[in-house]
mmCIF file of C-alpha atoms and ligand atoms in Angstrom:
data_model
loop_
_atom_site.group_PDB
_atom_site.id
_atom_site.type_symbol
_atom_site.label_atom_id
_atom_site.label_comp_id
_atom_site.label_asym_id
_atom_site.label_seq_id
_atom_site.Cartn_x
_atom_site.Cartn_y
_atom_site.Cartn_z
ATOM 1 C CA MET A 1191 25.802 101.109 27.857
ATOM 2 C CA ALA A 1192 29.020 99.293 28.653
ATOM 3 C CA LEU A 1193 28.647 95.580 29.081
ATOM 4 C CA ARG A 1194 30.742 93.067 31.018
ATOM 5 C CA LYS A 1195 33.368 91.828 28.500
ATOM 6 C CA LEU A 1196 33.759 88.197 27.441
ATOM 7 C CA VAL A 1197 37.116 87.085 26.272
ATOM 8 C CA ALA A 1198 36.765 83.450 24.735
ATOM 9 C CA GLY A 1199 39.113 81.224 23.376
ATOM 10 C CA ASN A 1200 38.384 78.897 20.290
ATOM 11 C CA TRP A 1201 41.069 75.928 20.371
ATOM 12 C CA LYS A 1202 39.402 74.715 17.141
ATOM 13 C CA MET A 1203 40.824 71.002 16.314
ATOM 14 C CA ASN A 1204 43.912 71.631 18.607
ATOM 15 C CA GLY A 1205 44.873 70.673 21.953
ATOM 16 C CA SER A 1206 45.405 67.380 24.082
ATOM 17 C CA LEU A 1207 45.307 66.390 27.779
ATOM 18 C CA ALA A 1208 48.669 67.725 28.133
ATOM 19 C CA ALA A 1209 47.585 71.075 26.551
ATOM 20 C CA LEU A 1210 45.098 71.477 29.481
ATOM 21 C CA ALA A 1211 48.125 72.828 31.723
ATOM 22 C CA GLU A 1212 47.715 76.158 29.864
ATOM 23 C CA LEU A 1213 44.385 76.443 31.698
ATOM 24 C CA ASP A 1214 45.957 77.096 34.970
ATOM 25 C CA ALA A 1215 47.494 80.291 34.039
ATOM 26 C CA ILE A 1216 44.453 81.319 32.103
ATOM 27 C CA ALA A 1217 42.163 80.555 35.237
ATOM 28 C CA ALA A 1218 44.563 82.644 37.153
ATOM 29 C CA ALA A 1219 43.987 85.662 34.927
ATOM 30 C CA ALA A 1220 40.257 85.930 35.931
ATOM 31 C CA SER A 1221 38.992 89.214 37.215
ATOM 32 C CA ASP A 1222 35.712 90.542 39.021
ATOM 33 C CA ASN A 1223 34.948 92.800 35.989
ATOM 34 C CA LEU A 1224 35.307 90.347 33.080
ATOM 35 C CA ASP A 1225 34.264 86.828 31.838
ATOM 36 C CA ILE A 1226 36.833 84.294 30.223
ATOM 37 C CA ALA A 1227 35.878 81.173 28.637
ATOM 38 C CA ILE A 1228 37.837 78.408 26.725
ATOM 39 C CA CYS A 1229 36.101 76.048 23.962
ATOM 40 C CA PRO A 1230 38.344 73.160 23.524
ATOM 41 C CA PRO A 1231 37.642 70.244 21.312
ATOM 42 C CA ALA A 1232 34.561 68.032 22.797
ATOM 43 C CA THR A 1233 36.917 65.180 23.841
ATOM 44 C CA LEU A 1234 38.386 67.552 26.424
ATOM 45 C CA ILE A 1235 35.518 69.270 27.855
ATOM 46 C CA ALA A 1236 35.226 67.148 30.986
ATOM 47 C CA ALA A 1237 38.869 67.053 31.657
ATOM 48 C CA ALA A 1238 39.115 70.821 31.291
ATOM 49 C CA ALA A 1239 36.179 71.475 33.553
ATOM 50 C CA ALA A 1240 37.578 69.103 36.023
ATOM 51 C CA ARG A 1241 40.899 70.687 35.963
ATOM 52 C CA GLN A 1242 39.679 74.396 36.338
ATOM 53 C CA PRO A 1243 36.156 74.202 37.736
ATOM 54 C CA THR A 1244 36.001 78.130 37.989
ATOM 55 C CA LEU A 1245 36.800 78.579 34.288
ATOM 56 C CA PRO A 1246 33.664 78.240 32.030
ATOM 57 C CA ILE A 1247 34.272 75.687 29.341
ATOM 58 C CA GLY A 1248 32.369 75.806 26.049
ATOM 59 C CA ALA A 1249 31.957 73.408 23.094
ATOM 60 C CA GLN A 1250 32.564 74.361 19.461
ATOM 61 C CA ASP A 1251 29.179 73.165 18.053
ATOM 62 C CA CYS A 1252 26.196 71.366 19.031
ATOM 63 C CA HIS A 1253 23.171 69.512 17.298
ATOM 64 C CA TRP A 1254 19.509 70.945 17.545
ATOM 65 C CA ASN A 1255 18.037 67.696 18.531
ATOM 66 C CA ALA A 1256 18.038 66.115 21.907
ATOM 67 C CA SER A 1257 19.098 62.745 20.681
ATOM 68 C CA GLY A 1258 18.672 60.491 17.615
ATOM 69 C CA ALA A 1259 20.095 59.055 14.536
ATOM 70 C CA HIS A 1260 22.995 61.925 13.947
ATOM 71 C CA THR A 1261 26.280 59.872 13.899
ATOM 72 C CA GLY A 1262 29.238 62.131 15.086
ATOM 73 C CA CYS A 1263 26.827 64.789 16.569
ATOM 74 C CA LEU A 1264 26.679 65.942 20.287
ATOM 75 C CA SER A 1265 23.520 67.277 21.843
ATOM 76 C CA VAL A 1266 23.277 70.271 24.256
ATOM 77 C CA ASN A 1267 22.714 67.998 27.095
ATOM 78 C CA MET A 1268 25.620 65.809 26.461
ATOM 79 C CA LEU A 1269 27.669 68.891 26.273
ATOM 80 C CA ARG A 1270 26.320 70.235 29.532
ATOM 81 C CA GLU A 1271 26.856 66.974 31.245
ATOM 82 C CA ALA A 1272 30.377 66.892 30.130
ATOM 83 C CA GLY A 1273 30.767 70.296 31.839
ATOM 84 C CA ALA A 1274 30.303 72.987 28.955
ATOM 85 C CA GLN A 1275 28.469 76.159 30.004
ATOM 86 C CA LEU A 1276 28.568 77.813 26.325
ATOM 87 C CA VAL A 1277 28.682 76.675 22.894
ATOM 88 C CA ILE A 1278 29.848 78.433 19.839
ATOM 89 C CA VAL A 1279 27.598 78.023 16.493
ATOM 90 C CA GLY A 1280 27.880 79.082 13.124
ATOM 91 C CA HIS A 1281 31.529 79.606 13.043
ATOM 92 C CA SER A 1282 32.638 80.323 9.371
ATOM 93 C CA GLU A 1283 34.613 77.126 9.306
ATOM 94 C CA ARG A 1284 31.752 75.146 9.957
ATOM 95 C CA ARG A 1285 29.376 77.395 7.731
ATOM 96 C CA THR A 1286 32.079 76.689 4.930
ATOM 97 C CA ASP A 1287 33.340 73.132 5.645
ATOM 98 C CA ASN A 1288 30.063 71.733 6.719
ATOM 99 C CA HIS A 1289 27.482 73.870 4.596
ATOM 100 C CA GLU A 1290 25.727 75.028 7.744
ATOM 101 C CA THR A 1291 22.766 77.402 6.894
ATOM 102 C CA ASP A 1292 21.657 80.516 8.921
ATOM 103 C CA ALA A 1293 18.475 78.164 9.724
ATOM 104 C CA GLU A 1294 20.636 75.536 10.899
ATOM 105 C CA VAL A 1295 22.548 78.001 13.026
ATOM 106 C CA LYS A 1296 19.572 79.370 14.510
ATOM 107 C CA ALA A 1297 18.334 75.756 15.391
ATOM 108 C CA LYS A 1298 21.423 74.935 17.230
ATOM 109 C CA ALA A 1299 21.331 78.433 18.973
ATOM 110 C CA THR A 1300 17.971 77.979 20.035
ATOM 111 C CA ALA A 1301 18.298 74.490 21.543
ATOM 112 C CA ALA A 1302 21.544 75.605 23.374
ATOM 113 C CA ILE A 1303 19.766 78.217 25.137
ATOM 114 C CA ALA A 1304 16.782 76.234 25.824
ATOM 115 C CA GLY A 1305 19.129 73.659 27.320
ATOM 116 C CA GLY A 1306 20.882 76.146 29.402
ATOM 117 C CA LEU A 1307 24.108 76.932 27.553
ATOM 118 C CA ILE A 1308 25.136 80.350 26.361
ATOM 119 C CA ALA A 1309 25.193 80.370 22.539
ATOM 120 C CA ILE A 1310 27.819 82.404 20.784
ATOM 121 C CA VAL A 1311 26.573 82.964 17.240
ATOM 122 C CA CYS A 1312 29.091 83.647 14.736
ATOM 123 C CA VAL A 1313 28.735 85.959 11.648
ATOM 124 C CA GLY A 1314 31.054 87.534 9.315
ATOM 125 C CA GLU A 1315 31.540 88.445 5.711
ATOM 126 C CA THR A 1316 34.184 87.164 2.874
ATOM 127 C CA GLU A 1317 36.719 89.275 1.573
ATOM 128 C CA ALA A 1318 34.849 89.540 -1.929
ATOM 129 C CA GLN A 1319 31.793 90.482 0.030
ATOM 130 C CA ARG A 1320 33.667 93.095 1.808
ATOM 131 C CA ASP A 1321 35.281 94.555 -1.460
ATOM 132 C CA ALA A 1322 31.826 94.556 -3.146
ATOM 133 C CA GLY A 1323 30.625 96.838 -0.311
ATOM 134 C CA GLN A 1324 28.240 94.113 0.992
ATOM 135 C CA ALA A 1325 29.751 93.406 4.475
ATOM 136 C CA VAL A 1326 26.854 95.133 6.578
ATOM 137 C CA ALA A 1327 24.380 93.582 4.360
ATOM 138 C CA VAL A 1328 25.741 90.060 4.543
ATOM 139 C CA VAL A 1329 26.096 90.279 8.475
ATOM 140 C CA THR A 1330 22.776 91.774 9.139
ATOM 141 C CA SER A 1331 21.286 89.127 6.895
ATOM 142 C CA GLN A 1332 23.127 86.281 8.740
ATOM 143 C CA LEU A 1333 21.910 87.966 11.979
ATOM 144 C CA ARG A 1334 18.279 87.917 10.724
ATOM 145 C CA GLY A 1335 18.456 84.212 9.789
ATOM 146 C CA SER A 1336 20.469 82.923 12.832
ATOM 147 C CA VAL A 1337 19.604 84.835 15.802
ATOM 148 C CA PRO A 1338 16.983 82.933 18.181
ATOM 149 C CA GLU A 1339 13.851 84.887 19.285
ATOM 150 C CA ALA A 1340 14.756 83.615 22.970
ATOM 151 C CA GLY A 1341 18.153 85.158 22.992
ATOM 152 C CA THR A 1342 18.766 87.530 25.862
ATOM 153 C CA GLY A 1343 21.797 89.381 27.285
ATOM 154 C CA GLU A 1344 22.686 86.540 29.551
ATOM 155 C CA SER A 1345 22.048 83.721 27.224
ATOM 156 C CA LEU A 1346 23.249 85.143 23.794
ATOM 157 C CA VAL A 1347 26.434 86.299 22.404
ATOM 158 C CA ILE A 1348 27.184 87.466 18.846
ATOM 159 C CA ALA A 1349 30.673 87.169 17.646
ATOM 160 C CA TYR A 1350 31.613 89.258 14.657
ATOM 161 C CA GLU A 1351 34.417 87.433 12.599
ATOM 162 C CA PRO A 1352 35.286 88.729 9.185
ATOM 163 C CA VAL A 1353 36.200 85.474 7.439
ATOM 164 C CA TRP A 1354 39.278 86.925 5.773
ATOM 165 C CA ALA A 1355 40.567 87.988 9.164
ATOM 166 C CA ILE A 1356 40.536 84.634 10.650
ATOM 167 C CA GLY A 1357 43.855 82.956 11.147
ATOM 168 C CA THR A 1358 45.523 85.459 8.445
ATOM 169 C CA GLY A 1359 47.062 87.941 10.843
ATOM 170 C CA ARG A 1360 45.057 90.744 9.216
ATOM 171 C CA THR A 1361 42.354 92.840 11.027
ATOM 172 C CA PRO A 1362 39.740 95.197 9.700
ATOM 173 C CA THR A 1363 40.353 98.854 10.571
ATOM 174 C CA ILE A 1364 39.137 100.438 13.717
ATOM 175 C CA ALA A 1365 36.519 102.491 11.835
ATOM 176 C CA ASP A 1366 35.363 99.270 10.003
ATOM 177 C CA VAL A 1367 34.932 97.324 13.264
ATOM 178 C CA ALA A 1368 33.012 100.305 14.897
ATOM 179 C CA ASP A 1369 30.833 100.769 11.912
ATOM 180 C CA MET A 1370 29.962 96.702 12.250
ATOM 181 C CA HIS A 1371 29.264 96.684 15.674
ATOM 182 C CA ALA A 1372 27.203 99.620 15.410
ATOM 183 C CA ALA A 1373 25.123 98.002 12.689
ATOM 184 C CA ILE A 1374 24.986 94.758 14.702
ATOM 185 C CA ARG A 1375 23.614 96.340 17.488
ATOM 186 C CA LYS A 1376 20.909 98.118 15.707
ATOM 187 C CA CYS A 1377 19.861 94.964 14.159
ATOM 188 C CA LEU A 1378 19.842 93.147 17.493
ATOM 189 C CA SER A 1379 17.480 95.742 18.970
ATOM 190 C CA GLU A 1380 15.165 95.378 15.959
ATOM 191 C CA LEU A 1381 15.470 91.481 16.379
ATOM 192 C CA LEU A 1382 15.223 91.365 20.209
ATOM 193 C CA GLY A 1383 13.804 94.943 21.462
ATOM 194 C CA ASN A 1384 15.283 96.135 24.602
ATOM 195 C CA GLU A 1385 17.242 92.671 25.205
ATOM 196 C CA GLY A 1386 19.401 93.613 21.798
ATOM 197 C CA ALA A 1387 21.287 96.046 23.802
ATOM 198 C CA LYS A 1388 22.245 93.688 26.478
ATOM 199 C CA VAL A 1389 23.725 91.193 24.103
ATOM 200 C CA ARG A 1390 27.470 91.255 23.962
ATOM 201 C CA ILE A 1391 29.133 91.388 20.761
ATOM 202 C CA LEU A 1392 32.581 90.061 20.597
ATOM 203 C CA TYR A 1393 35.213 90.781 17.659
ATOM 204 C CA GLY A 1394 37.058 87.859 16.398
ATOM 205 C CA GLY A 1395 39.683 87.447 13.851
ATOM 206 C CA SER A 1396 43.457 87.722 14.366
ATOM 207 C CA VAL A 1397 43.250 89.099 17.825
ATOM 208 C CA LYS A 1398 46.710 89.081 19.427
ATOM 209 C CA PRO A 1399 48.275 90.707 22.354
ATOM 210 C CA SER A 1400 49.695 93.583 20.400
ATOM 211 C CA ASN A 1401 46.190 94.721 19.023
ATOM 212 C CA ALA A 1402 43.800 93.393 21.714
ATOM 213 C CA ALA A 1403 43.778 96.739 23.577
ATOM 214 C CA GLU A 1404 42.703 98.894 20.716
ATOM 215 C CA LEU A 1405 39.923 96.276 19.427
ATOM 216 C CA LEU A 1406 38.590 95.825 22.701
ATOM 217 C CA HIS A 1407 38.223 99.523 23.454
ATOM 218 C CA ILE A 1408 36.196 100.349 20.220
ATOM 219 C CA PRO A 1409 32.324 101.121 21.301
ATOM 220 C CA ASP A 1410 30.139 98.194 21.146
ATOM 221 C CA VAL A 1411 32.997 95.720 21.257
ATOM 222 C CA ASP A 1412 32.106 93.861 24.225
ATOM 223 C CA GLY A 1413 34.969 91.297 24.392
ATOM 224 C CA ALA A 1414 36.906 88.796 21.720
ATOM 225 C CA LEU A 1415 36.691 85.627 20.365
ATOM 226 C CA VAL A 1416 40.381 84.302 19.923
ATOM 227 C CA GLY A 1417 41.639 81.481 17.878
ATOM 228 C CA GLY A 1418 45.382 80.946 17.485
ATOM 229 C CA ALA A 1419 46.256 83.201 20.377
ATOM 230 C CA SER A 1420 44.080 81.368 22.775
ATOM 231 C CA LEU A 1421 46.254 77.941 22.374
ATOM 232 C CA LYS A 1422 48.935 79.327 24.738
ATOM 233 C CA ALA A 1423 48.559 81.120 28.006
ATOM 234 C CA THR A 1424 51.346 83.538 27.533
ATOM 235 C CA ASP A 1425 49.339 84.969 24.310
ATOM 236 C CA PHE A 1426 45.966 84.612 25.902
ATOM 237 C CA VAL A 1427 46.598 86.120 29.298
ATOM 238 C CA PRO A 1428 47.640 89.430 27.740
ATOM 239 C CA ILE A 1429 44.547 89.684 25.616
ATOM 240 C CA ILE A 1430 42.520 89.071 28.946
ATOM 241 C CA ASP A 1431 44.468 91.635 30.704
ATOM 242 C CA ALA A 1432 43.793 94.289 27.996
ATOM 243 C CA ALA A 1433 39.864 93.682 28.490
ATOM 244 C CA LYS A 1434 40.260 94.623 32.059
HETATM 245 C C1 PEP B 313 38.362 81.989 15.255
HETATM 246 O O1 PEP B 313 38.421 81.311 14.366
HETATM 247 O O2 PEP B 313 37.387 82.130 15.895
HETATM 248 C C2 PEP B 313 39.419 83.123 15.352
HETATM 249 C C3 PEP B 313 39.116 84.389 15.715
HETATM 250 O O3 PEP B 313 40.493 82.724 14.778
HETATM 251 P P1 PEP B 313 41.875 83.569 14.998
HETATM 252 O O4 PEP B 313 41.962 84.140 16.306
HETATM 253 O O5 PEP B 313 43.104 82.673 14.861
HETATM 254 O O6 PEP B 313 41.966 84.516 13.707
#
């Protein structure tokens, strides 16, 4: 089943009020047959949503609690009030830098969905795990631990991001991406029943204008999560166009 593609940009800890000018050309690349989103730093969500009200804006993390003694954290309602419609959870940089566990990622995704945000749950193996032949086992284990039972085709997106491909310019082979996305689809069907076939599975890791078309046309690749190449409209718009 061909799902409507989603091309989402993850600005990570990059960007400024001045950088929001990039959103004008990105919003202008919108098309009826796909979804686009940009996830800027949380401090820019409100300004981004105000600048381009038709462009879905997302956050890069959330807390699972609605409020409380969690200094520096942001709840789903706070993000929604700022203008976010989506949130990335379990990015490998957070799993590494902040020691986030599958259970925490699941709690965040569950809270996001309950609060009306689309949750983009990230999974992916390290290079050592791939070299040891464990890539599929690692990713399916992350899915079993992080996918919320409440996930549906509308509320949940999975991003397969091999850790060794993020920001390195390296990508897996087309066959390896196809095998992994097929394994993820099978696992989602086991976890979510019929709904598993409707959940979009994005590929992420060094997507750029020169490789977007071939990556985006692999079966079960329902879009892309793009880091570095989402910062400039001149890079990101050709990736959006490749998904059309
Ligand atoms: C990411 O970190 O989500 C990502 C895909 O980064 P990049 O495109 O820069 O590899």
